[in-house]
mmCIF file of C-alpha atoms in Angstrom:
data_model
loop_
_atom_site.group_PDB
_atom_site.id
_atom_site.type_symbol
_atom_site.label_atom_id
_atom_site.label_comp_id
_atom_site.label_asym_id
_atom_site.label_seq_id
_atom_site.Cartn_x
_atom_site.Cartn_y
_atom_site.Cartn_z
ATOM 1 C CA MET A 216 -36.172 23.083 -17.724
ATOM 2 C CA VAL A 217 -32.598 23.560 -18.950
ATOM 3 C CA ARG A 218 -31.067 24.610 -22.269
ATOM 4 C CA ALA A 219 -29.365 21.945 -24.349
ATOM 5 C CA ALA A 220 -27.977 21.212 -27.822
ATOM 6 C CA VAL A 221 -30.350 18.656 -29.353
ATOM 7 C CA LEU A 222 -29.603 16.546 -32.443
ATOM 8 C CA PRO A 223 -33.142 16.016 -33.825
ATOM 9 C CA ALA A 224 -32.076 13.500 -36.488
ATOM 10 C CA VAL A 225 -28.882 12.151 -38.057
ATOM 11 C CA GLY A 226 -27.515 14.769 -40.429
ATOM 12 C CA ALA A 227 -29.781 17.526 -39.121
ATOM 13 C CA PRO A 228 -28.461 20.780 -37.622
ATOM 14 C CA LEU A 229 -28.214 21.004 -33.848
ATOM 15 C CA GLU A 230 -31.030 22.868 -32.121
ATOM 16 C CA ILE A 231 -30.324 24.911 -28.991
ATOM 17 C CA THR A 232 -33.534 24.575 -27.047
ATOM 18 C CA GLY A 233 -35.105 23.974 -23.644
ATOM 19 C CA ILE A 234 -35.599 20.421 -22.383
ATOM 20 C CA ASP A 235 -37.404 18.949 -19.394
ATOM 21 C CA LEU A 236 -34.871 17.194 -17.191
ATOM 22 C CA PRO A 237 -36.200 14.970 -14.373
ATOM 23 C CA GLU A 238 -34.770 14.718 -10.895
ATOM 24 C CA PRO A 239 -32.323 11.833 -10.404
ATOM 25 C CA GLY A 240 -33.768 8.434 -9.669
ATOM 26 C CA PRO A 241 -32.081 5.608 -7.757
ATOM 27 C CA GLY A 242 -28.421 5.291 -8.748
ATOM 28 C CA GLN A 243 -28.403 8.575 -10.652
ATOM 29 C CA VAL A 244 -26.665 11.938 -10.272
ATOM 30 C CA ARG A 245 -27.765 15.375 -11.462
ATOM 31 C CA VAL A 246 -24.877 17.609 -12.533
ATOM 32 C CA ARG A 247 -24.706 21.313 -13.342
ATOM 33 C CA LEU A 248 -22.130 21.606 -16.131
ATOM 34 C CA ALA A 249 -19.162 23.928 -15.730
ATOM 35 C CA ALA A 250 -17.690 23.141 -19.152
ATOM 36 C CA ALA A 251 -17.921 20.665 -22.036
ATOM 37 C CA GLY A 252 -15.387 20.025 -24.780
ATOM 38 C CA VAL A 253 -16.516 19.842 -28.401
ATOM 39 C CA CYS A 254 -14.998 16.593 -29.672
ATOM 40 C CA HIS A 255 -14.826 15.153 -33.177
ATOM 41 C CA SER A 256 -16.777 12.168 -31.880
ATOM 42 C CA ASP A 257 -19.772 14.488 -31.395
ATOM 43 C CA LEU A 258 -19.481 15.387 -35.062
ATOM 44 C CA SER A 259 -19.298 11.678 -35.908
ATOM 45 C CA LEU A 260 -22.540 11.142 -33.997
ATOM 46 C CA SER A 261 -24.284 14.010 -35.750
ATOM 47 C CA ASP A 262 -23.350 12.832 -39.258
ATOM 48 C CA GLY A 263 -24.065 9.150 -38.610
ATOM 49 C CA THR A 264 -20.484 7.828 -38.667
ATOM 50 C CA MET A 265 -21.273 6.549 -35.171
ATOM 51 C CA ARG A 266 -24.849 5.545 -34.495
ATOM 52 C CA VAL A 267 -26.867 6.411 -31.394
ATOM 53 C CA PRO A 268 -30.629 6.727 -30.868
ATOM 54 C CA VAL A 269 -32.054 10.136 -31.772
ATOM 55 C CA PRO A 270 -33.238 12.716 -30.967
ATOM 56 C CA ALA A 271 -30.336 13.067 -28.564
ATOM 57 C CA VAL A 272 -28.439 15.612 -26.533
ATOM 58 C CA LEU A 273 -24.801 15.293 -27.585
ATOM 59 C CA GLY A 274 -21.637 16.078 -25.633
ATOM 60 C CA HIS A 275 -19.541 13.519 -23.783
ATOM 61 C CA GLU A 276 -16.511 15.461 -22.487
ATOM 62 C CA GLY A 277 -17.663 17.436 -19.470
ATOM 63 C CA ALA A 278 -17.268 18.385 -15.833
ATOM 64 C CA GLY A 279 -19.489 20.129 -13.349
ATOM 65 C CA THR A 280 -20.966 20.260 -9.873
ATOM 66 C CA VAL A 281 -23.348 17.718 -8.346
ATOM 67 C CA VAL A 282 -26.770 19.261 -7.788
ATOM 68 C CA SER A 283 -28.520 16.249 -6.292
ATOM 69 C CA VAL A 284 -28.215 12.470 -6.070
ATOM 70 C CA GLY A 285 -30.659 9.614 -6.152
ATOM 71 C CA GLU A 286 -31.104 6.804 -3.658
ATOM 72 C CA GLY A 287 -28.055 4.615 -3.193
ATOM 73 C CA VAL A 288 -25.452 7.083 -4.466
ATOM 74 C CA THR A 289 -22.708 7.514 -1.870
ATOM 75 C CA HIS A 290 -19.434 8.223 -3.715
ATOM 76 C CA VAL A 291 -20.408 11.819 -4.594
ATOM 77 C CA SER A 292 -22.657 14.354 -2.877
ATOM 78 C CA PRO A 293 -24.250 17.716 -3.720
ATOM 79 C CA GLY A 294 -21.640 20.422 -4.162
ATOM 80 C CA ALA A 295 -18.881 18.038 -5.268
ATOM 81 C CA GLY A 296 -17.038 18.530 -8.552
ATOM 82 C CA VAL A 297 -17.241 15.607 -10.957
ATOM 83 C CA ILE A 298 -15.839 14.566 -14.335
ATOM 84 C CA LEU A 299 -18.296 12.829 -16.647
ATOM 85 C CA ASN A 300 -17.178 9.359 -17.716
ATOM 86 C CA TRP A 301 -18.993 8.601 -20.965
ATOM 87 C CA ALA A 302 -17.886 4.940 -21.078
ATOM 88 C CA PRO A 303 -18.365 3.418 -17.600
ATOM 89 C CA SER A 304 -17.356 -0.229 -17.315
ATOM 90 C CA CYS A 305 -19.850 -2.783 -16.058
ATOM 91 C CA GLY A 306 -17.256 -4.975 -14.332
ATOM 92 C CA ARG A 307 -19.073 -8.124 -15.465
ATOM 93 C CA CYS A 308 -18.554 -8.672 -19.197
ATOM 94 C CA HIS A 309 -15.699 -10.637 -20.772
ATOM 95 C CA ALA A 310 -13.588 -7.560 -21.524
ATOM 96 C CA CYS A 311 -13.958 -6.275 -17.969
ATOM 97 C CA SER A 312 -13.002 -9.685 -16.597
ATOM 98 C CA LEU A 313 -9.745 -9.378 -18.576
ATOM 99 C CA GLY A 314 -9.108 -5.911 -17.159
ATOM 100 C CA GLU A 315 -9.794 -4.298 -20.551
ATOM 101 C CA VAL A 316 -12.463 -1.952 -19.213
ATOM 102 C CA TRP A 317 -12.164 0.374 -22.220
ATOM 103 C CA LEU A 318 -13.706 -2.421 -24.318
ATOM 104 C CA CYS A 319 -16.650 -3.008 -21.947
ATOM 105 C CA ALA A 320 -19.527 -4.570 -23.884
ATOM 106 C CA ASN A 321 -22.085 -2.645 -21.834
ATOM 107 C CA ALA A 322 -20.379 0.752 -21.681
ATOM 108 C CA LEU A 323 -22.909 2.494 -23.917
ATOM 109 C CA THR A 324 -26.081 0.844 -22.635
ATOM 110 C CA GLY A 325 -27.227 4.136 -21.151
ATOM 111 C CA ALA A 326 -27.186 5.826 -24.560
ATOM 112 C CA GLY A 327 -30.249 3.817 -25.499
ATOM 113 C CA THR A 328 -32.268 4.873 -22.452
ATOM 114 C CA VAL A 329 -34.594 7.882 -22.492
ATOM 115 C CA TYR A 330 -33.279 10.407 -19.967
ATOM 116 C CA ALA A 331 -35.227 13.625 -20.668
ATOM 117 C CA ARG A 332 -37.926 15.101 -22.924
ATOM 118 C CA ARG A 333 -38.377 18.007 -25.243
ATOM 119 C CA THR A 334 -41.001 20.540 -24.223
ATOM 120 C CA ASP A 335 -43.445 18.910 -26.669
ATOM 121 C CA GLY A 336 -43.048 15.583 -24.849
ATOM 122 C CA THR A 337 -40.673 13.939 -27.368
ATOM 123 C CA ASP A 338 -38.297 11.460 -25.750
ATOM 124 C CA LEU A 339 -34.607 12.395 -25.678
ATOM 125 C CA TYR A 340 -31.577 10.117 -25.460
ATOM 126 C CA PRO A 341 -28.256 11.030 -23.824
ATOM 127 C CA GLY A 342 -25.830 10.838 -26.778
ATOM 128 C CA LEU A 343 -22.828 8.970 -25.381
ATOM 129 C CA ASN A 344 -24.434 8.375 -21.978
ATOM 130 C CA VAL A 345 -23.838 11.790 -20.403
ATOM 131 C CA ALA A 346 -25.441 14.527 -22.586
ATOM 132 C CA ALA A 347 -22.880 17.172 -21.659
ATOM 133 C CA PHE A 348 -24.099 19.789 -24.163
ATOM 134 C CA ALA A 349 -26.615 21.080 -21.647
ATOM 135 C CA GLU A 350 -26.712 23.370 -18.654
ATOM 136 C CA GLU A 351 -27.503 20.342 -16.494
ATOM 137 C CA THR A 352 -27.667 16.594 -17.024
ATOM 138 C CA VAL A 353 -28.714 13.435 -15.186
ATOM 139 C CA VAL A 354 -26.319 10.485 -15.457
ATOM 140 C CA PRO A 355 -25.826 7.020 -13.955
ATOM 141 C CA ALA A 356 -23.678 7.237 -10.832
ATOM 142 C CA ALA A 357 -20.852 5.349 -12.565
ATOM 143 C CA CYS A 358 -20.602 8.221 -15.063
ATOM 144 C CA ALA A 359 -19.720 10.768 -12.357
ATOM 145 C CA LEU A 360 -16.132 10.586 -11.094
ATOM 146 C CA PRO A 361 -14.763 12.981 -8.441
ATOM 147 C CA VAL A 362 -12.539 15.759 -9.772
ATOM 148 C CA PRO A 363 -9.030 15.238 -8.353
ATOM 149 C CA ASP A 364 -7.625 17.932 -6.092
ATOM 150 C CA GLY A 365 -5.763 20.742 -7.807
ATOM 151 C CA VAL A 366 -7.539 20.541 -11.166
ATOM 152 C CA PRO A 367 -9.740 23.556 -12.079
ATOM 153 C CA LEU A 368 -13.317 22.417 -12.649
ATOM 154 C CA ALA A 369 -13.728 23.808 -16.187
ATOM 155 C CA ASP A 370 -10.355 22.437 -17.319
ATOM 156 C CA ALA A 371 -11.253 19.058 -15.795
ATOM 157 C CA ALA A 372 -13.750 18.544 -18.624
ATOM 158 C CA LEU A 373 -10.838 17.903 -20.988
ATOM 159 C CA LEU A 374 -9.690 14.966 -18.891
ATOM 160 C CA GLY A 375 -12.924 13.148 -19.702
ATOM 161 C CA CYS A 376 -12.022 12.371 -23.307
ATOM 162 C CA ALA A 377 -9.226 14.247 -25.111
ATOM 163 C CA VAL A 378 -6.585 13.811 -22.434
ATOM 164 C CA LEU A 379 -7.491 10.272 -21.394
ATOM 165 C CA THR A 380 -7.427 9.306 -25.077
ATOM 166 C CA GLY A 381 -4.193 11.073 -26.042
ATOM 167 C CA TYR A 382 -2.310 10.151 -22.885
ATOM 168 C CA GLY A 383 -3.510 6.559 -23.070
ATOM 169 C CA ALA A 384 -2.550 6.222 -26.739
ATOM 170 C CA VAL A 385 1.037 7.058 -25.799
ATOM 171 C CA HIS A 386 1.378 5.372 -22.415
ATOM 172 C CA HIS A 387 -1.029 2.408 -22.638
ATOM 173 C CA SER A 388 -1.375 1.492 -26.309
ATOM 174 C CA ALA A 389 1.961 2.434 -27.918
ATOM 175 C CA LYS A 390 3.882 2.295 -24.613
ATOM 176 C CA VAL A 391 6.362 4.964 -25.706
ATOM 177 C CA GLN A 392 9.725 4.643 -23.948
ATOM 178 C CA PRO A 393 12.205 7.437 -23.093
ATOM 179 C CA GLY A 394 14.314 8.333 -26.116
ATOM 180 C CA GLU A 395 11.929 6.894 -28.724
ATOM 181 C CA THR A 396 10.713 8.961 -31.657
ATOM 182 C CA VAL A 397 7.015 9.732 -32.180
ATOM 183 C CA ALA A 398 4.870 11.164 -34.994
ATOM 184 C CA VAL A 399 1.373 12.470 -34.265
ATOM 185 C CA PHE A 400 -1.052 12.875 -37.164
ATOM 186 C CA GLY A 401 -3.775 15.453 -36.537
ATOM 187 C CA VAL A 402 -3.372 18.441 -34.235
ATOM 188 C CA GLY A 403 -6.865 18.797 -32.819
ATOM 189 C CA GLY A 404 -7.767 18.379 -29.153
ATOM 190 C CA VAL A 405 -6.747 14.705 -28.982
ATOM 191 C CA GLY A 406 -3.640 15.309 -31.085
ATOM 192 C CA LEU A 407 -2.506 18.125 -28.789
ATOM 193 C CA ALA A 408 -3.011 15.864 -25.770
ATOM 194 C CA THR A 409 -1.036 13.136 -27.545
ATOM 195 C CA LEU A 410 1.854 15.534 -28.189
ATOM 196 C CA GLN A 411 1.937 16.502 -24.517
ATOM 197 C CA ALA A 412 1.828 12.835 -23.533
ATOM 198 C CA ALA A 413 4.778 12.073 -25.822
ATOM 199 C CA ARG A 414 6.731 14.893 -24.178
ATOM 200 C CA ILE A 415 5.844 13.528 -20.729
ATOM 201 C CA ALA A 416 7.093 10.110 -21.906
ATOM 202 C CA SER A 417 10.465 11.748 -22.748
ATOM 203 C CA ALA A 418 10.327 11.013 -26.469
ATOM 204 C CA SER A 419 13.493 12.313 -28.132
ATOM 205 C CA LYS A 420 11.804 13.599 -31.297
ATOM 206 C CA ILE A 421 8.116 14.437 -31.642
ATOM 207 C CA VAL A 422 6.868 15.187 -35.157
ATOM 208 C CA ALA A 423 3.439 16.789 -35.510
ATOM 209 C CA VAL A 424 1.597 16.481 -38.834
ATOM 210 C CA ASP A 425 -1.511 18.413 -39.869
ATOM 211 C CA VAL A 426 -3.081 19.820 -43.027
ATOM 212 C CA SER A 427 -3.043 23.327 -41.544
ATOM 213 C CA PRO A 428 0.206 25.325 -41.356
ATOM 214 C CA GLU A 429 -1.498 27.623 -38.827
ATOM 215 C CA LYS A 430 -1.358 24.888 -36.163
ATOM 216 C CA GLU A 431 2.428 24.800 -35.913
ATOM 217 C CA ALA A 432 2.617 27.131 -32.897
ATOM 218 C CA LEU A 433 -0.015 25.070 -31.084
ATOM 219 C CA ALA A 434 1.854 21.858 -31.820
ATOM 220 C CA ARG A 435 5.226 23.178 -30.677
ATOM 221 C CA ARG A 436 3.705 24.547 -27.471
ATOM 222 C CA ALA A 437 2.366 21.046 -26.789
ATOM 223 C CA GLY A 438 5.774 19.462 -27.255
ATOM 224 C CA ALA A 439 6.396 18.962 -30.976
ATOM 225 C CA THR A 440 10.053 19.251 -31.946
ATOM 226 C CA ASP A 441 9.192 19.260 -35.654
ATOM 227 C CA TYR A 442 6.126 20.231 -37.675
ATOM 228 C CA LEU A 443 5.071 19.046 -41.127
ATOM 229 C CA VAL A 444 2.182 20.140 -43.292
ATOM 230 C CA ALA A 445 0.590 16.942 -44.583
ATOM 231 C CA SER A 446 1.351 16.036 -48.188
ATOM 232 C CA GLU A 447 2.038 12.997 -50.353
ATOM 233 C CA ASN A 448 5.661 13.282 -49.206
ATOM 234 C CA THR A 449 4.963 13.163 -45.460
ATOM 235 C CA ALA A 450 6.288 9.639 -44.864
ATOM 236 C CA ARG A 451 9.476 10.445 -46.775
ATOM 237 C CA GLU A 452 9.921 13.675 -44.798
ATOM 238 C CA ILE A 453 9.517 11.824 -41.499
ATOM 239 C CA ARG A 454 12.123 9.277 -42.526
ATOM 240 C CA GLY A 455 14.397 12.186 -43.381
ATOM 241 C CA LEU A 456 14.016 13.464 -39.824
ATOM 242 C CA THR A 457 14.882 10.050 -38.339
ATOM 243 C CA ASP A 458 18.066 8.945 -40.125
ATOM 244 C CA LYS A 459 15.952 7.370 -42.905
ATOM 245 C CA GLN A 460 14.482 4.867 -40.431
ATOM 246 C CA GLY A 461 11.024 6.203 -39.613
ATOM 247 C CA VAL A 462 9.646 6.870 -36.148
ATOM 248 C CA ASP A 463 9.376 4.263 -33.430
ATOM 249 C CA VAL A 464 5.720 5.162 -32.896
ATOM 250 C CA ALA A 465 3.093 6.862 -35.068
ATOM 251 C CA VAL A 466 -0.237 7.897 -33.562
ATOM 252 C CA GLU A 467 -3.072 8.651 -35.993
ATOM 253 C CA CYS A 468 -5.740 10.989 -34.583
ATOM 254 C CA VAL A 469 -7.754 11.681 -37.742
ATOM 255 C CA GLY A 470 -9.567 8.512 -38.793
ATOM 256 C CA ARG A 471 -8.946 8.724 -42.544
ATOM 257 C CA ALA A 472 -7.609 5.895 -44.687
ATOM 258 C CA VAL A 473 -4.895 8.025 -46.284
ATOM 259 C CA THR A 474 -3.694 9.264 -42.893
ATOM 260 C CA ILE A 475 -3.615 5.780 -41.384
ATOM 261 C CA ARG A 476 -1.664 4.518 -44.369
ATOM 262 C CA THR A 477 0.788 7.434 -44.101
ATOM 263 C CA ALA A 478 1.241 6.839 -40.378
ATOM 264 C CA TRP A 479 2.062 3.187 -41.120
ATOM 265 C CA ASP A 480 4.516 4.194 -43.848
ATOM 266 C CA SER A 481 6.172 6.651 -41.448
ATOM 267 C CA THR A 482 6.897 4.008 -38.835
ATOM 268 C CA ARG A 483 10.261 2.242 -38.755
ATOM 269 C CA ARG A 484 10.674 -1.452 -39.370
ATOM 270 C CA GLY A 485 9.445 -3.143 -36.195
ATOM 271 C CA GLY A 486 7.737 0.049 -34.981
ATOM 272 C CA ARG A 487 4.196 0.631 -33.698
ATOM 273 C CA THR A 488 1.315 2.446 -35.380
ATOM 274 C CA THR A 489 -1.634 3.308 -33.136
ATOM 275 C CA VAL A 490 -4.947 4.459 -34.615
ATOM 276 C CA VAL A 491 -7.021 6.730 -32.371
ATOM 277 C CA GLY A 492 -9.114 8.519 -35.023
ATOM 278 C CA ILE A 493 -12.641 7.267 -35.691
ATOM 279 C CA GLY A 494 -13.277 6.769 -39.396
ATOM 280 C CA GLY A 495 -16.281 5.671 -41.391
ATOM 281 C CA LYS A 496 -16.830 2.246 -42.947
ATOM 282 C CA ASP A 497 -15.996 3.741 -46.318
ATOM 283 C CA GLN A 498 -12.410 4.458 -45.216
ATOM 284 C CA GLN A 499 -10.695 1.309 -46.506
ATOM 285 C CA VAL A 500 -6.980 0.903 -45.702
ATOM 286 C CA VAL A 501 -5.062 -1.473 -48.004
ATOM 287 C CA PHE A 502 -1.901 -3.467 -47.184
ATOM 288 C CA ASN A 503 -0.255 -6.291 -49.064
ATOM 289 C CA ALA A 504 0.837 -9.506 -47.382
ATOM 290 C CA LEU A 505 4.512 -9.089 -48.220
ATOM 291 C CA GLU A 506 4.856 -5.659 -46.620
ATOM 292 C CA ILE A 507 3.191 -6.855 -43.417
ATOM 293 C CA PHE A 508 5.817 -9.585 -43.182
ATOM 294 C CA HIS A 509 8.749 -7.432 -44.286
ATOM 295 C CA TRP A 510 8.202 -4.382 -42.104
ATOM 296 C CA GLY A 511 7.270 -6.294 -38.942
ATOM 297 C CA ARG A 512 5.256 -3.322 -37.717
ATOM 298 C CA THR A 513 2.394 -3.466 -35.242
ATOM 299 C CA LEU A 514 -0.865 -1.738 -36.218
ATOM 300 C CA SER A 515 -3.366 -1.381 -33.405
ATOM 301 C CA GLY A 516 -6.621 0.362 -32.687
ATOM 302 C CA CYS A 517 -6.968 2.388 -29.508
ATOM 303 C CA VAL A 518 -10.335 2.886 -27.787
ATOM 304 C CA TYR A 519 -10.577 5.718 -25.247
ATOM 305 C CA GLY A 520 -6.804 5.573 -24.867
ATOM 306 C CA ASN A 521 -7.063 1.986 -23.549
ATOM 307 C CA SER A 522 -7.679 3.806 -20.273
ATOM 308 C CA ASP A 523 -9.345 3.034 -16.978
ATOM 309 C CA PRO A 524 -10.590 6.483 -15.892
ATOM 310 C CA ALA A 525 -10.805 5.552 -12.210
ATOM 311 C CA LYS A 526 -7.097 4.663 -12.208
ATOM 312 C CA ASP A 527 -5.809 7.139 -14.774
ATOM 313 C CA LEU A 528 -7.480 10.367 -13.632
ATOM 314 C CA PRO A 529 -5.354 10.584 -10.438
ATOM 315 C CA VAL A 530 -2.217 10.058 -12.552
ATOM 316 C CA LEU A 531 -3.249 12.806 -14.965
ATOM 317 C CA ALA A 532 -4.064 15.115 -12.071
ATOM 318 C CA GLU A 533 -0.570 14.671 -10.681
ATOM 319 C CA HIS A 534 0.861 15.692 -14.056
ATOM 320 C CA VAL A 535 -1.404 18.773 -14.005
ATOM 321 C CA ARG A 536 -0.348 19.744 -10.485
ATOM 322 C CA ALA A 537 3.322 19.277 -11.373
ATOM 323 C CA GLY A 538 2.997 21.494 -14.455
ATOM 324 C CA ARG A 539 3.821 18.697 -16.891
ATOM 325 C CA LEU A 540 0.317 18.637 -18.395
ATOM 326 C CA ASP A 541 -1.135 21.971 -19.531
ATOM 327 C CA LEU A 542 -4.874 21.553 -20.029
ATOM 328 C CA GLY A 543 -5.345 25.152 -21.105
ATOM 329 C CA ALA A 544 -2.972 24.612 -24.028
ATOM 330 C CA LEU A 545 -5.529 22.294 -25.650
ATOM 331 C CA VAL A 546 -8.191 25.006 -25.798
ATOM 332 C CA THR A 547 -8.203 27.430 -28.713
ATOM 333 C CA GLU A 548 -11.733 28.742 -28.233
ATOM 334 C CA ARG A 549 -14.086 29.203 -25.277
ATOM 335 C CA ILE A 550 -17.684 29.412 -26.398
ATOM 336 C CA ALA A 551 -21.272 29.447 -25.171
ATOM 337 C CA LEU A 552 -23.793 26.681 -25.868
ATOM 338 C CA ASP A 553 -24.960 28.564 -28.965
ATOM 339 C CA GLY A 554 -21.438 28.346 -30.404
ATOM 340 C CA ILE A 555 -21.387 24.555 -30.829
ATOM 341 C CA PRO A 556 -22.637 24.508 -34.471
ATOM 342 C CA ALA A 557 -19.861 26.932 -35.455
ATOM 343 C CA ALA A 558 -17.350 24.759 -33.572
ATOM 344 C CA PHE A 559 -18.513 21.789 -35.671
ATOM 345 C CA ASP A 560 -17.876 23.850 -38.814
ATOM 346 C CA ASN A 561 -14.355 24.688 -37.587
ATOM 347 C CA MET A 562 -13.604 21.005 -37.005
ATOM 348 C CA LEU A 563 -14.753 20.165 -40.522
ATOM 349 C CA ALA A 564 -12.465 22.908 -41.819
ATOM 350 C CA GLY A 565 -9.521 21.640 -39.757
ATOM 351 C CA LYS A 566 -9.302 24.813 -37.682
ATOM 352 C CA GLY A 567 -8.091 25.129 -34.094
ATOM 353 C CA GLY A 568 -7.645 22.695 -31.236
ATOM 354 C CA ARG A 569 -10.352 22.074 -28.657
ATOM 355 C CA ALA A 570 -13.403 24.347 -28.398
ATOM 356 C CA LEU A 571 -14.635 24.432 -24.808
ATOM 357 C CA VAL A 572 -18.242 25.279 -23.953
ATOM 358 C CA VAL A 573 -18.185 27.276 -20.724
ATOM 359 C CA PHE A 574 -21.466 27.551 -18.842
#
């Protein structure tokens, strides 16, 4: 039995309780968690913006130590540090055949498979495949990737979602070039990673935008050269910072219609707007046909940073070892498992960066 954060039903409060976790079967790995990041996607699962079977153990950004492995698992062994990959690619579907593994049609198949039980015998599902909000978890072998050398195990959890997403938004989706200007909307965990990625890409001006004035120090530490508190004048202010042109690239990390529209309006003619934030179906963004033609901008969605974790994690680790990527700078709060509900409240209130559950 291990302790875990269980979502009993969509919209219900999380319950911190004991669960019965089986030993790994063939092709599975049991992991003792060192840390798990509290991501806005977990909040989106709890409120029904994203749908998964329930009751479920949430948490998809984690790292830990292999406890045991099932038959056929050879790439990791007990005692090894691993990063949990919540969206493993199948290698067989159409997207995978195109090399677009982040769009794998079968990536979330495991989320619909019972992986543990409550003490009363109720079946439990593993949130986004990996159920990282627990002292231990059992995952498919493809969800356990070796931690690269030189990356502290607890900090490695952040590589599993926030950093892969933010770095990929800059380097894979928007393809920011040295000297270009960038605006980042939303200074949470992913936004802070995006700011660092823009700095690594040698952007000449990096504008951070958030509703909270208290996040300015965080944003500047991550690489922002300018900070704006979001308002109806944000797009105009960004143009004022860029010779009235707008930025080359805007990255939206919030998932709200008004923020997406502002990011688009802040981008120069011919620029790129990348949407990372996950919004609900009710968030309708409106454009007219003439402006799409006139501005010549590119608007694109970005799933998991358009990343291939197996290829990108070694690259990120090299940035960590070289001091270019500061994982600790993303974390504004280190909490216990019992602190996750309060971390959800802070996200709803727009407070802080990444909360990290440390086991």
